[in-house]
Short mmCIF file of C-alpha atoms in Angstrom, two decimals:
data_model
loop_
_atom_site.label_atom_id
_atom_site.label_comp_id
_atom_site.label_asym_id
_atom_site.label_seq_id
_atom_site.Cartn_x
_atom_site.Cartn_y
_atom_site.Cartn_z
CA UNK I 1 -7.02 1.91 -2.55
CA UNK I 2 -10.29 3.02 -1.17
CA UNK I 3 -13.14 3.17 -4.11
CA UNK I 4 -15.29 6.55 -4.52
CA UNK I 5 -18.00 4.34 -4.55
CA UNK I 6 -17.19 1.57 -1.97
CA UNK I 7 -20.03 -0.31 -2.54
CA UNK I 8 -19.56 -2.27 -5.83
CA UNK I 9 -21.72 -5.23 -7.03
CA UNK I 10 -21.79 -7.88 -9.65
CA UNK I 11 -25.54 -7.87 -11.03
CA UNK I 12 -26.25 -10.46 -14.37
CA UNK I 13 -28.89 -7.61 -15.05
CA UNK I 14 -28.66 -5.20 -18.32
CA UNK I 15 -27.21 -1.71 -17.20
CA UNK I 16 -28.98 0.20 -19.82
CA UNK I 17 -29.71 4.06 -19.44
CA UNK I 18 -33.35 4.64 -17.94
CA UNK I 19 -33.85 0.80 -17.15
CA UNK I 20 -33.89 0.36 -13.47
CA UNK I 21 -32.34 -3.14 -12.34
CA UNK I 22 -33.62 -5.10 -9.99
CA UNK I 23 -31.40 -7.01 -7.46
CA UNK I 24 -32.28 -10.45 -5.38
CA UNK I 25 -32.58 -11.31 -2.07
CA UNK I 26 -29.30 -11.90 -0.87
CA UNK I 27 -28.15 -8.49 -2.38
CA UNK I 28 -30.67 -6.16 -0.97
CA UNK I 29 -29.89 -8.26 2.60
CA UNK I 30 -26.62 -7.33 2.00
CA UNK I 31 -27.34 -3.79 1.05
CA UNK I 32 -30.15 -3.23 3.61
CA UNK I 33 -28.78 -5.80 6.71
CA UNK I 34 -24.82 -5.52 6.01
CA UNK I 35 -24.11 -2.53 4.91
CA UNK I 36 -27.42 -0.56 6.68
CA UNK I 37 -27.98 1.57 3.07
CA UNK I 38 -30.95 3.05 2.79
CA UNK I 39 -33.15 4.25 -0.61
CA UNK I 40 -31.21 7.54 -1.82
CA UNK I 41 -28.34 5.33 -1.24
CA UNK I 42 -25.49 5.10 -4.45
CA UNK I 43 -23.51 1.94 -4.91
CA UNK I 44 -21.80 0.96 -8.20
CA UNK I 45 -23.24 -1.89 -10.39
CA UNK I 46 -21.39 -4.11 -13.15
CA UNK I 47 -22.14 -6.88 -15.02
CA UNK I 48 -19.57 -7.85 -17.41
CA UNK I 49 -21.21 -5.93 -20.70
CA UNK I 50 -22.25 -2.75 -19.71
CA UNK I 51 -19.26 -1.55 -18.22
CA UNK I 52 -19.69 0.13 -14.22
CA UNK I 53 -22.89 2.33 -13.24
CA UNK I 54 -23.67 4.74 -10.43
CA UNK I 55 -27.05 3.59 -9.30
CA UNK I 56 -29.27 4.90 -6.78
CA UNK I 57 -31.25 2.59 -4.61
CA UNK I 58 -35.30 3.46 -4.65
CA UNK I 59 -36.45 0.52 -2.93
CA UNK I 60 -35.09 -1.54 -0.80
CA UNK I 61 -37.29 -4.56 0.65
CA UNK I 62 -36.85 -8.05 2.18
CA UNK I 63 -37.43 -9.71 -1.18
CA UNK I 64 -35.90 -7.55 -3.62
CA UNK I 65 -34.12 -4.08 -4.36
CA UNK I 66 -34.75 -1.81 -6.97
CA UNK I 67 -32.08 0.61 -8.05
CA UNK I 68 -31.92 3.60 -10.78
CA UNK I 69 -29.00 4.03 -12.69
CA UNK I 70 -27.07 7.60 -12.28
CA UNK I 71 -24.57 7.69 -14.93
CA UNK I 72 -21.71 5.50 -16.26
CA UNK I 73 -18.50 5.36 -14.29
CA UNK I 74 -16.60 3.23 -16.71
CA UNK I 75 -17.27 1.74 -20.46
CA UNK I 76 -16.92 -1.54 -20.62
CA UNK I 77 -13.31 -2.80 -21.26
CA UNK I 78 -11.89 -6.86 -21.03
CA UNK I 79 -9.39 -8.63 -18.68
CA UNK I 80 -6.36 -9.55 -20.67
CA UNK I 81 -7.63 -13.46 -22.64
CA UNK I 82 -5.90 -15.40 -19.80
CA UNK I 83 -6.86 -18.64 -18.00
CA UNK I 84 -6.09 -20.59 -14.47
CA UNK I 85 -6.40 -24.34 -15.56
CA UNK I 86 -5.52 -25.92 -11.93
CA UNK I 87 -5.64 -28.86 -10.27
CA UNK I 88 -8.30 -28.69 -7.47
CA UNK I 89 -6.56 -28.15 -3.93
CA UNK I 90 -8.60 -28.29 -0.52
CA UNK I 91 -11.36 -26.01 0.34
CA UNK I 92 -9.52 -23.08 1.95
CA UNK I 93 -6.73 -23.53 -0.72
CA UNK I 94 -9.44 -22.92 -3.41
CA UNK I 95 -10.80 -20.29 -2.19
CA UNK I 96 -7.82 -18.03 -1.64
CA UNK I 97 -6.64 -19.31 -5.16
CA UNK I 98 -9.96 -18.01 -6.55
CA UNK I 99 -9.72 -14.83 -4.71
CA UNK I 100 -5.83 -14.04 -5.43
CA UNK I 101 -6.39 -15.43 -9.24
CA UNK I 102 -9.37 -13.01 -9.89
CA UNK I 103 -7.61 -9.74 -8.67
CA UNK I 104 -4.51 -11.11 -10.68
CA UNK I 105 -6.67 -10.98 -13.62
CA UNK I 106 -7.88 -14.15 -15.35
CA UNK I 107 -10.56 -14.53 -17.71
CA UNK I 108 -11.38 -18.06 -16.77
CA UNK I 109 -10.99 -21.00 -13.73
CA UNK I 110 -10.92 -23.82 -15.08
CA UNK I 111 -10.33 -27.12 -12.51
CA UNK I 112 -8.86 -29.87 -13.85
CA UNK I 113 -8.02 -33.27 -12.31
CA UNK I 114 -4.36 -34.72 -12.61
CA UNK I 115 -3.09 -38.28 -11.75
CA UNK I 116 -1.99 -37.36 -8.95
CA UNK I 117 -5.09 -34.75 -7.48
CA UNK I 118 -6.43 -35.95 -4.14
CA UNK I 119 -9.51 -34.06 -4.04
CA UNK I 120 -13.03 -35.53 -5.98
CA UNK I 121 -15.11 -33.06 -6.57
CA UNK I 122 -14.97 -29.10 -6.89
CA UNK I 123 -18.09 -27.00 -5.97
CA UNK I 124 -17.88 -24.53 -8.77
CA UNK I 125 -20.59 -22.62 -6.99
CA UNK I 126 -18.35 -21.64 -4.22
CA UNK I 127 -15.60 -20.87 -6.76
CA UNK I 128 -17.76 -18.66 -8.46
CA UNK I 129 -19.09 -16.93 -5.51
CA UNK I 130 -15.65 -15.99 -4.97
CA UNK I 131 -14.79 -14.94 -7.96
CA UNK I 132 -17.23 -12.93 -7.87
CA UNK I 133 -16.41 -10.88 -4.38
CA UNK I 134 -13.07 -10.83 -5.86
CA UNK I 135 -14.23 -9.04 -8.59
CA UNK I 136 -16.31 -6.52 -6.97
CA UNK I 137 -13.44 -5.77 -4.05
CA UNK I 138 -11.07 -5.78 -7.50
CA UNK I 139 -12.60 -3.04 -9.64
CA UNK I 140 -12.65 -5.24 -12.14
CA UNK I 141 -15.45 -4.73 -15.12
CA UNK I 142 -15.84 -8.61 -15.46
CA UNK I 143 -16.08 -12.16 -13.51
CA UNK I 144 -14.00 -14.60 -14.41
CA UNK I 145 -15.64 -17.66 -15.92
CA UNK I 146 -15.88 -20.58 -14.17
CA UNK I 147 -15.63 -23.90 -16.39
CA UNK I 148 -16.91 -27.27 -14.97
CA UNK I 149 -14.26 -29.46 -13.87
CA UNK I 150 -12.89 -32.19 -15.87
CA UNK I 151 -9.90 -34.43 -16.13
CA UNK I 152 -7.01 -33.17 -17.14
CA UNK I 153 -6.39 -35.46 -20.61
CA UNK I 154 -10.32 -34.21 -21.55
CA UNK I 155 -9.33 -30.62 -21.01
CA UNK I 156 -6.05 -31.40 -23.19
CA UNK I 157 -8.15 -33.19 -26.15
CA UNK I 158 -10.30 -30.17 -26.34
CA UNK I 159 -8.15 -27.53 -26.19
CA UNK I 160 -9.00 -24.61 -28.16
CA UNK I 161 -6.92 -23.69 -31.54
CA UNK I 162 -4.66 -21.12 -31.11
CA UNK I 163 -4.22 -20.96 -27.08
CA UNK I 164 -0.86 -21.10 -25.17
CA UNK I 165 -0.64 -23.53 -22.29
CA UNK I 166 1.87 -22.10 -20.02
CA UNK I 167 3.09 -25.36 -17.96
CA UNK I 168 4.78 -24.78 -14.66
CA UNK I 169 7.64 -27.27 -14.49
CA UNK I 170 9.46 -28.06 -11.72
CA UNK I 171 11.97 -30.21 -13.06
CA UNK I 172 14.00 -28.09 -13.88
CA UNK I 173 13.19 -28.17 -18.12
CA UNK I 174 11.28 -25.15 -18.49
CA UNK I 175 12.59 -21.76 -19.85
CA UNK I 176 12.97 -19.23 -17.10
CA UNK I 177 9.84 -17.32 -16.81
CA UNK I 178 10.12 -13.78 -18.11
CA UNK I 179 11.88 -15.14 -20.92
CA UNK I 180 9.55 -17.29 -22.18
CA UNK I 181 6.61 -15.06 -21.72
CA UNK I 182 8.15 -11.74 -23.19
CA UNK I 183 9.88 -13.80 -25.74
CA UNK I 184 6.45 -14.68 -27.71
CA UNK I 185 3.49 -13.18 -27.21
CA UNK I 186 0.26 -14.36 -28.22
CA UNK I 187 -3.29 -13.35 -27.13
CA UNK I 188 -4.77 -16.25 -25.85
CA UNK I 189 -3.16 -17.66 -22.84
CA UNK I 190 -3.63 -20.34 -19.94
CA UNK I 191 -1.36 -21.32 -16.96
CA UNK I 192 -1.50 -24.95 -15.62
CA UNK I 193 -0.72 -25.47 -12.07
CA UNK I 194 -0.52 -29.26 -10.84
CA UNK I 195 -1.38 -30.95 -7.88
CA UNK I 196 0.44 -30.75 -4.60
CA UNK I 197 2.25 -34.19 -5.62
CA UNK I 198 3.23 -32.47 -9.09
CA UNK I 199 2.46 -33.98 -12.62
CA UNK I 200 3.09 -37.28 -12.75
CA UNK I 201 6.21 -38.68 -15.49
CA UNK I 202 3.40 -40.16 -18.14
CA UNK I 203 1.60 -36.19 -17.36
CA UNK I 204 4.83 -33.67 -18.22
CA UNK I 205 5.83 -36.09 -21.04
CA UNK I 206 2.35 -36.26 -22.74
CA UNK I 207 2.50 -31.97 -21.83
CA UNK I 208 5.68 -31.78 -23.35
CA UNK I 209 4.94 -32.89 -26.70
CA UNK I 210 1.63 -30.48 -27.31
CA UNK I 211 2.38 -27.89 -29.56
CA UNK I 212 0.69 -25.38 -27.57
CA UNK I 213 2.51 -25.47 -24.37
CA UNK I 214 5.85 -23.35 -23.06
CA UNK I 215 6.87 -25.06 -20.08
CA UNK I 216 8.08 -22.19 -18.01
CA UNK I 217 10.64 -22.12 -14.81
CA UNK I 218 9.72 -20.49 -11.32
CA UNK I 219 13.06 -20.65 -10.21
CA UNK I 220 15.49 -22.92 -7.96
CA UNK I 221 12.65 -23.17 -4.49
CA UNK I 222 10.18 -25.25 -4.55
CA UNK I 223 6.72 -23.77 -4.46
CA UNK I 224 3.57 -24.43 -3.23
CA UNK I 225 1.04 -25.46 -6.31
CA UNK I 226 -1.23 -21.70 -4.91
CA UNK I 227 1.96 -20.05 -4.89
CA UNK I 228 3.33 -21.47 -8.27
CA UNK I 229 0.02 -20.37 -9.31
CA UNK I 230 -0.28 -16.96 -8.37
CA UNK I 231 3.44 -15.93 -9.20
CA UNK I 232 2.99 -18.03 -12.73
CA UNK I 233 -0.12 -15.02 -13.02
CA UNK I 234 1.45 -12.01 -11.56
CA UNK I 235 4.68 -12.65 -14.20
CA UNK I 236 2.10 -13.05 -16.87
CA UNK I 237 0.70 -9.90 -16.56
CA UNK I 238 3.81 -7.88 -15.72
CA UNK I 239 5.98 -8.82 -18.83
CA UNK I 240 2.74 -9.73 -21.03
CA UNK I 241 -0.32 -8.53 -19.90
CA UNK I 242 -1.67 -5.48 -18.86
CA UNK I 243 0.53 -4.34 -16.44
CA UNK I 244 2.97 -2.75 -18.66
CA UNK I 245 0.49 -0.29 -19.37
CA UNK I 246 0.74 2.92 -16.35
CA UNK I 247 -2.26 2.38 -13.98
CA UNK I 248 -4.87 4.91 -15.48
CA UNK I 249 -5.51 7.72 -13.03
CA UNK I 250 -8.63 6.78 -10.79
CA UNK I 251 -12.49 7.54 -11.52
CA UNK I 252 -13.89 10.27 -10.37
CA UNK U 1 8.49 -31.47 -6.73
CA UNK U 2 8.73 -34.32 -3.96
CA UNK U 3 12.54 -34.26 -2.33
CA UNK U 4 14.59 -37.56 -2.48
CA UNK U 5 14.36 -36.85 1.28
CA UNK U 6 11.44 -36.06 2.33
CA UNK U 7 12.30 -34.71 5.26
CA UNK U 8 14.05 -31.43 5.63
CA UNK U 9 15.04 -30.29 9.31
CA UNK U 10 15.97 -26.62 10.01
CA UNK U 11 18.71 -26.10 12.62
CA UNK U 12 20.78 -23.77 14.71
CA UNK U 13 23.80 -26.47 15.21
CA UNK U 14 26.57 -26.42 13.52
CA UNK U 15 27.09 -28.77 10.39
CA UNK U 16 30.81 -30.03 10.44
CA UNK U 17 31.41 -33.36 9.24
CA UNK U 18 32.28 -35.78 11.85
CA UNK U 19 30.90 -33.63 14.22
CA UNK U 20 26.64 -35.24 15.82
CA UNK U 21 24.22 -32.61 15.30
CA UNK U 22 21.71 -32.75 18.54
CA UNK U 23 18.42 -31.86 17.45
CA UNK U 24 15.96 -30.52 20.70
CA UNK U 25 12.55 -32.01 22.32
CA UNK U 26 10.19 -30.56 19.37
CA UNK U 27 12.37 -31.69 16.58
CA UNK U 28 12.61 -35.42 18.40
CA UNK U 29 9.30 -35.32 18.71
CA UNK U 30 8.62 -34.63 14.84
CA UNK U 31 10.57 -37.38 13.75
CA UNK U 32 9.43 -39.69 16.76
CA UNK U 33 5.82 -39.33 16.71
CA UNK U 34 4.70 -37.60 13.62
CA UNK U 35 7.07 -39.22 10.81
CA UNK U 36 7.49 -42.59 12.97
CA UNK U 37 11.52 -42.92 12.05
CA UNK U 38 13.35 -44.87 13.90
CA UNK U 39 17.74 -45.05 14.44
CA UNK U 40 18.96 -45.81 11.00
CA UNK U 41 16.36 -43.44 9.15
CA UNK U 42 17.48 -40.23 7.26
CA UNK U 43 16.43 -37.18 7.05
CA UNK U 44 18.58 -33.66 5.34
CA UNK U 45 19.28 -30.22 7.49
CA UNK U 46 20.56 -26.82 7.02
CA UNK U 47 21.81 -24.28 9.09
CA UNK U 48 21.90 -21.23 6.77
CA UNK U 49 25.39 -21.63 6.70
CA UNK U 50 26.70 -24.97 6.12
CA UNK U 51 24.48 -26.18 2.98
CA UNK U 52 22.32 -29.44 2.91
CA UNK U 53 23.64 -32.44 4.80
CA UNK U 54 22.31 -35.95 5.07
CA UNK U 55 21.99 -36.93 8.17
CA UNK U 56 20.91 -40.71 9.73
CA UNK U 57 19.15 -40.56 12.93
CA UNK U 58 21.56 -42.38 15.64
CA UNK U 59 19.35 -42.11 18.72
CA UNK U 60 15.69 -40.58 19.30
CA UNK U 61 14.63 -40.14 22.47
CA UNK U 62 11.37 -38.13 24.30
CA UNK U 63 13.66 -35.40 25.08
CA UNK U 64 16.64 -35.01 22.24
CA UNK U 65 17.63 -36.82 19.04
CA UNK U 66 21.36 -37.35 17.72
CA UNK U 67 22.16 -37.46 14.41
CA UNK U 68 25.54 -37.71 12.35
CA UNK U 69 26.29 -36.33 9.06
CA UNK U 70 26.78 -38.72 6.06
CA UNK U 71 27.35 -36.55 3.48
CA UNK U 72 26.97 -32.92 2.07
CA UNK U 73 23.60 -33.04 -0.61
CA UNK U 74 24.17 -29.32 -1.86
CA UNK U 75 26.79 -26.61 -0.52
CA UNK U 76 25.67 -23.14 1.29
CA UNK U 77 23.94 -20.51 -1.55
CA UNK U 78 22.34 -17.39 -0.63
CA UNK U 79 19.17 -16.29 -1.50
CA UNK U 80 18.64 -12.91 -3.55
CA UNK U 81 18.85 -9.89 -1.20
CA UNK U 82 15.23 -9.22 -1.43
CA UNK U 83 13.42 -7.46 1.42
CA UNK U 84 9.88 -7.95 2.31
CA UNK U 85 8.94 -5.05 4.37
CA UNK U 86 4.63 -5.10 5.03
CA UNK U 87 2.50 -3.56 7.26
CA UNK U 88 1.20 -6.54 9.28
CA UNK U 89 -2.70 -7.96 8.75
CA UNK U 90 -4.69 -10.32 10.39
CA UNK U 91 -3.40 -13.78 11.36
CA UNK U 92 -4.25 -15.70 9.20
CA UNK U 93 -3.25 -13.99 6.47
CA UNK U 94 0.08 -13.06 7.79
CA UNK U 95 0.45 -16.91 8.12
CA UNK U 96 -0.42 -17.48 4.43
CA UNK U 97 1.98 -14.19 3.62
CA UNK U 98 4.98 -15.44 6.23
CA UNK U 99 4.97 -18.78 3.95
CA UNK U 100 4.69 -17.43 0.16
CA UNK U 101 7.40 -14.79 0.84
CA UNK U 102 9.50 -17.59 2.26
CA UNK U 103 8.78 -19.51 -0.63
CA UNK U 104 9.15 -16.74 -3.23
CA UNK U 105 12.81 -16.13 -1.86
CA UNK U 106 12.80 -13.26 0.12
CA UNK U 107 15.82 -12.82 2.43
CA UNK U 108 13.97 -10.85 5.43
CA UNK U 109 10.37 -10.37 6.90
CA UNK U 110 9.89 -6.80 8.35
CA UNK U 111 7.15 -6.02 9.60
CA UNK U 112 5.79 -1.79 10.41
CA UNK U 113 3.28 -0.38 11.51
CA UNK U 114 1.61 2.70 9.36
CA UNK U 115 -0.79 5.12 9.61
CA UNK U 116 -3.40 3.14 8.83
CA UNK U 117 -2.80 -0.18 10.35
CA UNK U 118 -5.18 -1.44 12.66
CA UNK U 119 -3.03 -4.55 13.94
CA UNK U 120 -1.22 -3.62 16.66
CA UNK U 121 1.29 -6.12 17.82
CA UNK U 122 2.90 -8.36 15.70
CA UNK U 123 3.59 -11.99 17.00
CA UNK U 124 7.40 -12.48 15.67
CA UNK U 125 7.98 -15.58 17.09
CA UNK U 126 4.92 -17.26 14.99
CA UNK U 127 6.55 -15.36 11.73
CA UNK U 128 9.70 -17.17 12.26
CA UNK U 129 7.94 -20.62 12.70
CA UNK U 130 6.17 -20.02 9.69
CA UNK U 131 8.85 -19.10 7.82
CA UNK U 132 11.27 -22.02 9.42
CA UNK U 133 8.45 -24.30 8.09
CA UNK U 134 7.99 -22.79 4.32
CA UNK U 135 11.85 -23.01 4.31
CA UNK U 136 11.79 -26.33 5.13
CA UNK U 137 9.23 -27.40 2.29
CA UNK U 138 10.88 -25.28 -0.49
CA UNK U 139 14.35 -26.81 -0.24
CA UNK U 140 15.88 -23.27 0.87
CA UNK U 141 19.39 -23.23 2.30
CA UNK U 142 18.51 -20.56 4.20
CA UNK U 143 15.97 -18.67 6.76
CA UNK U 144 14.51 -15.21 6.20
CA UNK U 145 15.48 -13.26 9.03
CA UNK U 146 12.61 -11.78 11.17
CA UNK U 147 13.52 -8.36 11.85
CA UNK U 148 11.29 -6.68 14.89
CA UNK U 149 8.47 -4.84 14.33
CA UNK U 150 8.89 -1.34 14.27
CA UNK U 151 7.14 1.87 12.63
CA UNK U 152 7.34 2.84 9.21
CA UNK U 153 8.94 6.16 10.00
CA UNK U 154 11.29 4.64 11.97
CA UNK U 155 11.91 2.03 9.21
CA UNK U 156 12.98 4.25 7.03
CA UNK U 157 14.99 6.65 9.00
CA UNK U 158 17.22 3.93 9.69
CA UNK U 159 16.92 2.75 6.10
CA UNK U 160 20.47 1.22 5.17
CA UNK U 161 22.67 2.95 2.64
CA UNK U 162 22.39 1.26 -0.75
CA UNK U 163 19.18 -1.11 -0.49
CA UNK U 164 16.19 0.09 -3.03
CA UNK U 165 12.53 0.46 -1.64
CA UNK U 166 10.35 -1.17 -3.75
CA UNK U 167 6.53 0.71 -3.29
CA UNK U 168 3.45 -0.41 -4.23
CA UNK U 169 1.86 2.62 -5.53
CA UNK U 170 -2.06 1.95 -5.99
CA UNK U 171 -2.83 5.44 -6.93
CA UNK U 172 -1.80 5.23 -10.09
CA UNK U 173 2.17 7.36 -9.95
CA UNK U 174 3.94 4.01 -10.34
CA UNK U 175 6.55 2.54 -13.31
CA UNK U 176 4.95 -0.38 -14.75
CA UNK U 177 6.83 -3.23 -11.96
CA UNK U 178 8.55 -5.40 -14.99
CA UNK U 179 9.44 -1.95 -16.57
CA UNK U 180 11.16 -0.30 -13.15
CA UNK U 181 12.64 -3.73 -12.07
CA UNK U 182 14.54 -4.54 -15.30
CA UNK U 183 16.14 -1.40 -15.78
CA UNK U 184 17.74 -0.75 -13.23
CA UNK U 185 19.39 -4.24 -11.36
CA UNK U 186 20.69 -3.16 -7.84
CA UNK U 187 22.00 -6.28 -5.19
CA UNK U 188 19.76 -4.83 -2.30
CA UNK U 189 16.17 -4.87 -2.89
CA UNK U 190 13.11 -4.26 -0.28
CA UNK U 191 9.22 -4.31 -1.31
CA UNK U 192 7.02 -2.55 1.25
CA UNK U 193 3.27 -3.19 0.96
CA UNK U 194 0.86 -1.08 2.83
CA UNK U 195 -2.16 -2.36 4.76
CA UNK U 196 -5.49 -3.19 3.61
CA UNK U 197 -6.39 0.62 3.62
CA UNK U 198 -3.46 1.72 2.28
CA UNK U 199 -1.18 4.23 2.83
CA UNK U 200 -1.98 7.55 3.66
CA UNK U 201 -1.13 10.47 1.26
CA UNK U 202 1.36 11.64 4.05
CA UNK U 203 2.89 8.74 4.07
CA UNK U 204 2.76 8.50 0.30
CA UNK U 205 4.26 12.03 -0.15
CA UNK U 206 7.23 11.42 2.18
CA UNK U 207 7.90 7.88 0.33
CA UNK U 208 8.18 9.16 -2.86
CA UNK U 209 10.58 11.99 -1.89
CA UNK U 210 12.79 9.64 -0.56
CA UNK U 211 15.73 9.00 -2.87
CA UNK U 212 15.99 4.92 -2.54
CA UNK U 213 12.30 4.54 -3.14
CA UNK U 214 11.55 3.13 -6.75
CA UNK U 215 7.30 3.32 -6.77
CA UNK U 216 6.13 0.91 -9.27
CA UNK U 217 2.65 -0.43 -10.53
CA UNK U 218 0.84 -3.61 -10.02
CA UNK U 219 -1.88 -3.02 -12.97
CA UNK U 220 -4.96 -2.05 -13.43
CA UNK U 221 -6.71 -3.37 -10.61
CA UNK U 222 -7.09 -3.11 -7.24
CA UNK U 223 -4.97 -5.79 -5.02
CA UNK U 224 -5.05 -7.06 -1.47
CA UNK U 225 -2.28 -5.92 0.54
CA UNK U 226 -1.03 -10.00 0.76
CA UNK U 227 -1.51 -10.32 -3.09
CA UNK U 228 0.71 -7.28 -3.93
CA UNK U 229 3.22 -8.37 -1.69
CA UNK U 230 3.06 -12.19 -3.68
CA UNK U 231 2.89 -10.54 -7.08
CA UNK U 232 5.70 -7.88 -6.33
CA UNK U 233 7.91 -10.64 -5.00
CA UNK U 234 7.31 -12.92 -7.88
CA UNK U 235 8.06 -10.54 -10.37
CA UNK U 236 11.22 -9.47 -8.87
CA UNK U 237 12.40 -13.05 -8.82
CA UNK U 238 10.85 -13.14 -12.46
CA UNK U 239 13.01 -9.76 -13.97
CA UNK U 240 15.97 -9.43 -11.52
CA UNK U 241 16.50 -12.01 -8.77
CA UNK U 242 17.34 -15.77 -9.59
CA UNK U 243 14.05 -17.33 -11.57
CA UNK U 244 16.39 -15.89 -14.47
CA UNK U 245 18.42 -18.88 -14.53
CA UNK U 246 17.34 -22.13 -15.51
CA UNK U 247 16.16 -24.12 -12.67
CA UNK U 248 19.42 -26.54 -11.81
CA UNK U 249 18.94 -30.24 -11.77
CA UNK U 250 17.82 -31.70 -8.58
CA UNK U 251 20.40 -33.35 -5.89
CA UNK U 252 21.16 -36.91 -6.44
#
């Protein structure tokens, strides 16, 4: 659906009442070059905190822009607590698992590297730059974090108290989906999606045995590790997340 | 999860035992010059009718390849009756979307055009390959059909008796989807995604008055037309199709 306001940018700025915000380079490009606004121009603003702003470009130069703020268009409210730990896949792979993850709803991207991942390195910058258009195409009032990559046995050793590791398991162990989700619900959640190759043996035994981790079933085909991904998220936040709620009736 | 045979061939020939399966130039070709197997080697097919068969290649020429049958890996099984009806986008994203749907299970790909669709032919023949392919990879018995591309209205004044309309309602009139899907189990199921500008409130108003249309909602945020479609299909598998069962042990 077609925002009021379908200009919507992600500013790290404070969105405080009578503070105008100042945006960089590449934003008042985009503003000015892209999008051909002009001062008297209104776009919305968010930046995680504040919740979303009407603001109200009054300059608009090659370096910089310089916007008022109107009035608040929503307070601030959080994404439901849940994480995409994932095994790195190639460059157009990421992105469109960024993308698709981020209007799905996580809180965090976290990549992680398995036995079996063939790709070195991640550019987190690039992840977060999608996340990022995600968000603001989205609607959503935050970005997700990024984390930096790391192996998957650091991630494991360092896992935070209290957090459910929802494992994707393909070998036909895990509890069927919706089950296992609506069964028990806790607040802090993560879904771990493996490498093309899958987990290795030594991987899903060592996964099986933390305490924190449902290993959950996506059914009898074989997915894709994007697609085990995104449906893992999409079930997550139909039977537990915030998709149970009605959608609230649009902004005005 | 890698197959014990890596290869899986989709065919239109019959799959009879003691009966050679001739596979044409492309599909000699594949096995020739991209996996390098020679007479002797084996590779599985299915028909969509006859289950899973292993096959050993008996002869592989430029222009055919012949195959017997050794023995049957997994009898015919239907998917669930799930519909994917979508207005179509660009290519490649109705590459990426021909391939997840596939992979998420659905029975048929139909594609219409709405008011607001600004793609205006629809390549069916690259929908099918796509689809033949995903099929292939995710250990399906089957191929979605590829139904021609048509226009919404048209769609659904033909609409068959009995199958439920699953819409994607972004503005906000829709059951929660885990909600509308679990109460009410029916054997024929269809989701229909608009395009990336949605549909119009025409369109919207006619759907909803239409008495096999169930509208549900996707959550709080706003969704690409290819991620609804993912995340609808998923959670249909998730409530009512077949990621309810445990995931059966793979073939020996």
């Amino acid at each position: 659906m077609a925002s009021l306001y379908q200009t919507r940018l992600h500013t790290g700025e404070s969105l405080q009442p009578g503070q105008p915000v100042a945006l960089p380079k590449e934003q008042a490009h985009y503003l000015r070059s892209v999008l051909r606004l002009t001062p008297g121009d209104k776009v919305a603003l968010f930046n995680g905190r504040d919740g979303e702003w009407l603001a109200e470009i009054v300059e608009l130069g090659k370096s910089a822009a310089l916007l008022t703020l109107a009035r608040q268009l929503r307070p601030q409210a959080d994404e439901p607590d849940l994480w995409l730990v994932f095994a790195p896949v190639k460059h157009a792979r990421i992105d469109f698992l960024a993308e698709k993850a981020t209007e799905l709803g996580v809180s965090a991207l976290w990549p992680v590297f398995t036995q079996r991942t063939n790709v070195s390195r991640v550019n987190e910058d690039r992840l977060r730059a999608n996340a990022i258009e995600a968000a603001e195409q989205s609607e959503r009032l935050t970005v997700p974090m990024v984390m930096a990559a790391t192996k998957l046995e650091a991630a494991l050793a360092s896992w935070p108290a209290g957090r459910r590791l929802i494992v994707c398991d393909e070998t036909g162990g895990g509890i069927p989906v919706a089950q296992a989700l609506s069964d028990n619900v806790v607040s802090g959640n993560a879904v771990l999606i493996g490498p093309e190759g899958g987990f290795t043996e030594t991987e899903l035994d060592g996964l099986r045995k933390l305490p924190f981790v449902t290993a959950v079933s996506l059914g009898p085909r074989v997915l894709r590790a994007d697609t085990a991904a995104l449906a893992a998220l999409a079930c997550f936040q139909a039977v537990a997340g915030d998709w149970r709620q009605e959608r609230p009736a649009f902004k005005g």
